[in-house]
Amino acid sequence: MKDYCLRATAGNGMIRAFVAQSTRLADKAARIHQTSAVATAALGRVLTAASIMGLTLGNEENSITLSIRGDGDLGGVLAVSDGLGHVRGYVHNPLVDVADRADGKLNVGAAVGRGQLTAVMDLGLKEAYTGTVELVTGEIAEDLAHYYMTSEQTPSVISLGVLVDCDLSVKQAGGIFLQLMPGYDDEIVDKLEARIADFPPISRLLNEEKTPEDILEMLLEPFGYEVTERHEIKFLCNCDRERVERVLISLGRDEISQILEEQGEAELNCHFCNEKYHFAKSDLEMILNEEGLR
Ligand code: ZN
């Protein structure tokens, strides 16, 4: 089974819906970054959200960067997705440990703390679109709904869930986005609010072996809905040696000379996937000999 996201339209086009199962991508991220349970939950939620947001862009060339910066011990979370929902990301402090909430759930809000959420959408235009809002709870889903309302005037119901197993693997992860499109009426708002008032958490539904198809049916059946797209989503990093070399080159002549003198070699880690790139003495010398290096 692979992770995937369904896109649907409901209520005569007044509702746009996404339901994603993201268990494998959240688990892969946890394994790459060796995250604590609460960091796994935070990272899994942000990756799932970014992946869905990537699919809203409608073009695989476009990309979205979702960044959460808080004053809690987690430090922050960053995820980048392309327009196909291929997502990568990391947390600043993967080993963060905070006490669980009173209800026994992982306390993502406390780990994140107070701060800001920023979304940068690169739509291939001259300038990327950037929106920033203050965090509401640090639990990510509410913060994103606030972002959509404030930055895009789109009323949204967002649910993100990551169920972490005792062995720190991800047992289930997923996300739901329900968004009202321009031209919606009050009647549909009331109906939708009633529908989701006591809707179970998505991680619980997935754990009961409900599929994204089942969950869409549970949510949208009274509105009349149609599934319009199905996308495989996954954790995918696009780093390669050339890209990393460009980062090294951007340090400039002085810094590279200093690395060469002091260490004789360089090792760079990709923040997103932890892949290590080694540059031997001869590689660094070759970079220094390249023309145009400042
Ligand atoms: Zn990478």
Coordinates of C-alpha atoms and ligand atoms in Angstrom, one line a residue, residues 237-239 270-275 277, ligand 1:
C237 CA 14.2 14.7 -1.5
N238 CA 15.6 16.3 -4.6
C239 CA 19.1 16.9 -3.4
C270 CA 21.3 17.5 3.3
H271 CA 18.9 19.0 6.0
F272 CA 16.0 17.3 4.4
C273 CA 17.1 13.7 4.0
N274 CA 20.4 13.6 5.9
E275 CA 22.3 12.3 2.9
Y277 CA 28.1 14.5 0.6
Ligands
ZN1 ZN 18.3 15.5 0.5

